[in-house]
Short mmCIF file of N, CA and C in Angstrom, two decimals:
data_model
loop_
_atom_site.label_atom_id
_atom_site.label_comp_id
_atom_site.label_asym_id
_atom_site.label_seq_id
_atom_site.Cartn_x
_atom_site.Cartn_y
_atom_site.Cartn_z
N LEU A 1 -1.49 0.40 7.94
CA LEU A 1 -2.21 0.31 6.68
C LEU A 1 -2.85 1.67 6.40
N SER A 2 -2.46 2.26 5.31
CA SER A 2 -2.96 3.60 4.98
C SER A 2 -3.99 3.54 3.85
N ILE A 3 -4.62 4.65 3.58
CA ILE A 3 -5.57 4.74 2.47
C ILE A 3 -4.84 4.49 1.15
N ALA A 4 -3.62 4.96 1.05
CA ALA A 4 -2.82 4.72 -0.16
C ALA A 4 -2.54 3.23 -0.33
N ASP A 5 -2.25 2.52 0.77
CA ASP A 5 -2.03 1.07 0.70
C ASP A 5 -3.29 0.35 0.21
N ILE A 6 -4.42 0.73 0.76
CA ILE A 6 -5.69 0.10 0.38
C ILE A 6 -6.00 0.39 -1.09
N SER A 7 -5.78 1.61 -1.51
CA SER A 7 -6.03 1.97 -2.91
C SER A 7 -5.14 1.17 -3.86
N ALA A 8 -3.85 1.12 -3.56
CA ALA A 8 -2.92 0.37 -4.41
C ALA A 8 -3.27 -1.11 -4.42
N ALA A 9 -3.59 -1.65 -3.26
CA ALA A 9 -3.92 -3.08 -3.17
C ALA A 9 -5.18 -3.40 -3.98
N SER A 10 -6.16 -2.53 -3.93
CA SER A 10 -7.39 -2.81 -4.68
C SER A 10 -7.18 -2.70 -6.18
N LEU A 11 -6.29 -1.81 -6.60
CA LEU A 11 -6.01 -1.67 -8.04
C LEU A 11 -5.13 -2.80 -8.57
N LEU A 12 -4.23 -3.30 -7.74
CA LEU A 12 -3.32 -4.35 -8.17
C LEU A 12 -3.88 -5.76 -7.99
N ALA A 13 -4.92 -5.93 -7.20
CA ALA A 13 -5.45 -7.26 -6.91
C ALA A 13 -5.80 -8.08 -8.15
N PRO A 14 -6.43 -7.52 -9.19
CA PRO A 14 -6.74 -8.34 -10.36
C PRO A 14 -5.49 -8.78 -11.12
N ILE A 15 -4.38 -8.08 -10.93
CA ILE A 15 -3.14 -8.45 -11.60
C ILE A 15 -2.39 -9.52 -10.81
N VAL A 16 -2.35 -9.37 -9.49
CA VAL A 16 -1.59 -10.27 -8.64
C VAL A 16 -2.40 -11.49 -8.21
N VAL A 17 -3.68 -11.35 -8.07
CA VAL A 17 -4.61 -12.41 -7.65
C VAL A 17 -4.18 -13.03 -6.32
N PRO A 18 -4.17 -12.24 -5.23
CA PRO A 18 -3.79 -12.81 -3.94
C PRO A 18 -4.83 -13.83 -3.48
N PRO A 19 -4.40 -14.93 -2.88
CA PRO A 19 -5.34 -15.98 -2.49
C PRO A 19 -6.36 -15.53 -1.44
N GLU A 20 -6.09 -14.45 -0.73
CA GLU A 20 -7.03 -13.97 0.29
C GLU A 20 -8.12 -13.06 -0.29
N HIS A 21 -8.02 -12.69 -1.55
CA HIS A 21 -9.02 -11.79 -2.13
C HIS A 21 -10.34 -12.54 -2.29
N PRO A 22 -11.44 -11.95 -1.83
CA PRO A 22 -12.73 -12.66 -1.85
C PRO A 22 -13.30 -12.92 -3.24
N VAL A 23 -12.92 -12.13 -4.24
CA VAL A 23 -13.47 -12.31 -5.59
C VAL A 23 -12.45 -12.92 -6.53
N TYR A 24 -11.30 -12.29 -6.64
CA TYR A 24 -10.32 -12.72 -7.64
C TYR A 24 -9.70 -14.08 -7.33
N ALA A 25 -9.75 -14.51 -6.09
CA ALA A 25 -9.21 -15.82 -5.73
C ALA A 25 -10.25 -16.94 -5.93
N SER A 26 -11.47 -16.58 -6.27
CA SER A 26 -12.49 -17.60 -6.48
C SER A 26 -12.15 -18.44 -7.71
N ARG A 27 -12.69 -19.65 -7.77
CA ARG A 27 -12.42 -20.55 -8.89
C ARG A 27 -12.76 -19.92 -10.23
N HIS A 28 -13.78 -19.12 -10.25
CA HIS A 28 -14.23 -18.51 -11.49
C HIS A 28 -13.15 -17.61 -12.12
N PHE A 29 -12.46 -16.86 -11.28
CA PHE A 29 -11.47 -15.89 -11.77
C PHE A 29 -10.03 -16.39 -11.69
N ALA A 30 -9.68 -17.07 -10.63
CA ALA A 30 -8.28 -17.32 -10.29
C ALA A 30 -7.47 -17.97 -11.41
N GLY A 31 -7.96 -19.02 -11.98
CA GLY A 31 -7.19 -19.73 -13.01
C GLY A 31 -6.86 -18.86 -14.20
N ARG A 32 -7.85 -18.19 -14.71
CA ARG A 32 -7.63 -17.33 -15.89
C ARG A 32 -6.74 -16.14 -15.57
N LEU A 33 -6.97 -15.52 -14.43
CA LEU A 33 -6.19 -14.33 -14.08
C LEU A 33 -4.74 -14.67 -13.78
N ARG A 34 -4.52 -15.72 -12.99
CA ARG A 34 -3.14 -16.08 -12.64
C ARG A 34 -2.35 -16.45 -13.88
N GLN A 35 -2.94 -17.19 -14.75
CA GLN A 35 -2.26 -17.63 -15.95
C GLN A 35 -1.84 -16.43 -16.81
N LYS A 36 -2.71 -15.47 -16.96
CA LYS A 36 -2.43 -14.30 -17.79
C LYS A 36 -1.45 -13.34 -17.13
N ASN A 37 -1.36 -13.37 -15.82
CA ASN A 37 -0.58 -12.37 -15.10
C ASN A 37 0.72 -12.88 -14.50
N GLN A 38 1.18 -14.04 -14.91
CA GLN A 38 2.44 -14.59 -14.40
C GLN A 38 3.62 -13.65 -14.64
N GLN A 39 3.55 -12.88 -15.69
CA GLN A 39 4.66 -11.98 -16.04
C GLN A 39 4.93 -10.92 -14.97
N PHE A 40 3.96 -10.66 -14.10
CA PHE A 40 4.12 -9.64 -13.06
C PHE A 40 4.72 -10.20 -11.78
N ALA A 41 4.90 -11.50 -11.69
CA ALA A 41 5.38 -12.14 -10.46
C ALA A 41 6.76 -11.67 -10.04
N LYS A 42 7.56 -11.21 -10.97
CA LYS A 42 8.95 -10.81 -10.68
C LYS A 42 9.07 -9.45 -10.00
N TYR A 43 8.01 -8.68 -9.95
CA TYR A 43 8.08 -7.33 -9.40
C TYR A 43 7.92 -7.31 -7.88
N ARG A 44 8.62 -6.36 -7.25
CA ARG A 44 8.51 -6.23 -5.79
C ARG A 44 7.09 -5.87 -5.35
N SER A 45 6.38 -5.15 -6.20
CA SER A 45 5.01 -4.77 -5.84
C SER A 45 4.12 -5.99 -5.69
N THR A 46 4.42 -7.05 -6.43
CA THR A 46 3.64 -8.29 -6.30
C THR A 46 3.83 -8.89 -4.91
N LYS A 47 5.08 -8.95 -4.45
CA LYS A 47 5.34 -9.46 -3.11
C LYS A 47 4.69 -8.57 -2.06
N TRP A 48 4.81 -7.26 -2.24
CA TRP A 48 4.21 -6.31 -1.29
C TRP A 48 2.70 -6.57 -1.19
N LEU A 49 2.06 -6.71 -2.34
CA LEU A 49 0.61 -6.91 -2.33
C LEU A 49 0.23 -8.23 -1.66
N ARG A 50 0.95 -9.30 -1.97
CA ARG A 50 0.67 -10.59 -1.32
C ARG A 50 0.85 -10.49 0.19
N ASP A 51 1.88 -9.76 0.63
CA ASP A 51 2.10 -9.57 2.07
C ASP A 51 0.97 -8.77 2.71
N ILE A 52 0.52 -7.72 2.03
CA ILE A 52 -0.58 -6.90 2.55
C ILE A 52 -1.85 -7.74 2.70
N TYR A 53 -2.20 -8.50 1.69
CA TYR A 53 -3.40 -9.34 1.77
C TYR A 53 -3.24 -10.43 2.81
N ALA A 54 -2.08 -11.04 2.91
CA ALA A 54 -1.87 -12.09 3.92
C ALA A 54 -2.00 -11.53 5.32
N LYS A 55 -1.46 -10.34 5.52
CA LYS A 55 -1.50 -9.73 6.86
C LYS A 55 -2.89 -9.21 7.23
N HIS A 56 -3.57 -8.59 6.28
CA HIS A 56 -4.83 -7.93 6.60
C HIS A 56 -6.08 -8.67 6.14
N ARG A 57 -5.90 -9.71 5.34
CA ARG A 57 -7.05 -10.49 4.88
C ARG A 57 -6.88 -11.98 5.08
N GLY A 58 -5.80 -12.38 5.74
CA GLY A 58 -5.54 -13.79 5.98
C GLY A 58 -6.55 -14.39 6.95
N ASP A 59 -6.40 -15.67 7.23
CA ASP A 59 -7.33 -16.37 8.13
C ASP A 59 -7.38 -15.74 9.52
N HIS A 60 -6.28 -15.11 9.93
CA HIS A 60 -6.25 -14.50 11.25
C HIS A 60 -6.97 -13.14 11.29
N ALA A 61 -7.24 -12.54 10.14
CA ALA A 61 -7.90 -11.24 10.09
C ALA A 61 -9.42 -11.41 10.16
N PHE A 62 -10.06 -10.66 10.97
CA PHE A 62 -11.51 -10.67 11.12
C PHE A 62 -12.06 -12.07 11.36
N PRO A 63 -11.58 -12.78 12.39
CA PRO A 63 -12.00 -14.17 12.58
C PRO A 63 -13.50 -14.34 12.79
N GLU A 64 -14.14 -13.39 13.47
CA GLU A 64 -15.59 -13.53 13.71
C GLU A 64 -16.35 -13.47 12.40
N MET A 65 -15.98 -12.52 11.54
CA MET A 65 -16.65 -12.38 10.26
C MET A 65 -16.39 -13.62 9.39
N ARG A 66 -15.15 -14.10 9.39
CA ARG A 66 -14.81 -15.27 8.58
C ARG A 66 -15.59 -16.50 9.04
N ARG A 67 -15.71 -16.65 10.37
CA ARG A 67 -16.50 -17.79 10.88
C ARG A 67 -17.95 -17.66 10.48
N ALA A 68 -18.49 -16.45 10.59
CA ALA A 68 -19.90 -16.24 10.25
C ALA A 68 -20.15 -16.53 8.77
N LEU A 69 -19.19 -16.18 7.93
CA LEU A 69 -19.35 -16.42 6.49
C LEU A 69 -18.75 -17.76 6.04
N LYS A 70 -18.17 -18.48 7.01
CA LYS A 70 -17.53 -19.77 6.74
C LYS A 70 -16.47 -19.66 5.66
N LEU A 71 -15.59 -18.65 5.82
CA LEU A 71 -14.53 -18.41 4.85
C LEU A 71 -13.19 -18.98 5.27
N SER A 72 -13.11 -19.50 6.49
CA SER A 72 -11.81 -20.02 6.94
C SER A 72 -11.41 -21.18 6.07
N ARG A 73 -10.10 -21.22 5.78
CA ARG A 73 -9.58 -22.28 4.90
C ARG A 73 -9.00 -23.39 5.73
#
């Protein structure tokens, strides 16, 4: 995971709305954002971003912090 990966992921997150994102996946944002951004689902960058978030922000990432914040799904 490079600085470029983190930068791209943070810029694309509001478009892709990965379920692991702490803000954009919340009920407040997710429905509206996903609905508006369905057109981007066909791009490879969308899959790349979902994979990055799943790998580095999924339930297995930072388990101690997730338990402390009760974020495990």
